[in-house]
């Protein structure tokens, strides 16, 4: 029996493959290298000393997805594959719905056809929209504020409704806060193929001299230093959360629980930039810029449900996140 990891060459997918292999799981990986490269697969093999089956396949290709299920005995699917750039989703909503929803439907359809009953979904804290309060708990109201968020919410709703109709299905929804960092070996990390939009990849580009300007997106928010607060989580901790979720899915005879994967601690943009400069001994030369549209002043998780139910808790701190992100970036130039 194997676990199918879709999008396994991506940022969170590759780190999860490492943790799954290190904990003795058998995996089959599929990726179309849309926002990843084969280098990540070499990194996974090098870190773990283990090999695995890989399929270069697009989840929109139904027969390719079916082929993976027909050639392997898939016990669970961990579904990472999907487009994730918020501004692009606003410009190209159809593309996001088409890829993320259609692709997921294909996976779920093949699961049904081949009798695979357990699904772990890569959701996001974006499903809380702009929360009314912090820390954010799993029972908070859900809403989408952009097409990317809509695709996450639609897939979550689909899982809940499928599970309600068939209570022997096990679907676990993992809501990520802000994943950053890289594997401590520096062999895998975040390597976006296009122009980055998230804070840490932008910081890295500035540190590498690949961009001229790094701006704090507003310093007039109602927070202690005026910049926005987020719950940054080291990608290795996040990956370990998936190992715990896979074990939980194995125990459950059915259900569709959602878990926040965050640290429960918020950091401001200034704190991130200052920590990055200090631990890496780099002057980022950042400036204060305009607010970014749609940003909530403060979002951080209450991760206690995940701790109680999954026996999982983030261990690494903001210094590790900044050091490891830079260590990977330096090695990959
Ligand atoms: C963003 C997405 C969210 C997605 C998440 C995935 C938006 C509005 N939200 O969350 O849906 O699930 O990424 O990781 O895009 N910042 C700067 N300067 C910059 C870039 C960012 O100060 O050049 C600030 C932002 O204002 C924010 C923080 O850094 O306060 C983090 O930004 P980002 O990494 O884009 O994450 P989120 O906005 O939290």
Short mmCIF file of C-alpha atoms in Angstrom, two decimals, residues 134 217-230 268 291 295-300:
data_model
loop_
_atom_site.label_atom_id
_atom_site.label_comp_id
_atom_site.label_asym_id
_atom_site.label_seq_id
_atom_site.Cartn_x
_atom_site.Cartn_y
_atom_site.Cartn_z
CA UNK A 134 -7.63 36.02 16.58
CA UNK A 217 3.24 46.74 2.90
CA UNK A 218 1.97 49.44 5.25
CA UNK A 219 3.03 50.57 8.72
CA UNK A 220 -0.25 52.16 9.78
CA UNK A 221 -2.20 49.06 10.79
CA UNK A 222 -3.61 48.79 14.32
CA UNK A 223 -0.77 46.49 15.47
CA UNK A 224 2.12 47.25 17.90
CA UNK A 225 4.60 48.27 15.14
CA UNK A 226 1.98 49.16 12.50
CA UNK A 227 2.80 46.27 10.12
CA UNK A 228 0.64 43.18 9.55
CA UNK A 229 0.94 40.13 11.75
CA UNK A 230 0.94 36.55 10.39
CA UNK A 268 4.89 41.33 12.23
CA UNK A 291 -0.72 48.89 2.14
CA UNK A 295 -4.59 42.42 3.80
CA UNK A 296 -6.00 41.78 7.27
CA UNK A 297 -3.99 43.44 10.06
CA UNK A 298 -3.56 40.33 12.17
CA UNK A 299 -4.07 36.62 11.48
CA UNK A 300 -2.71 33.80 13.60
#
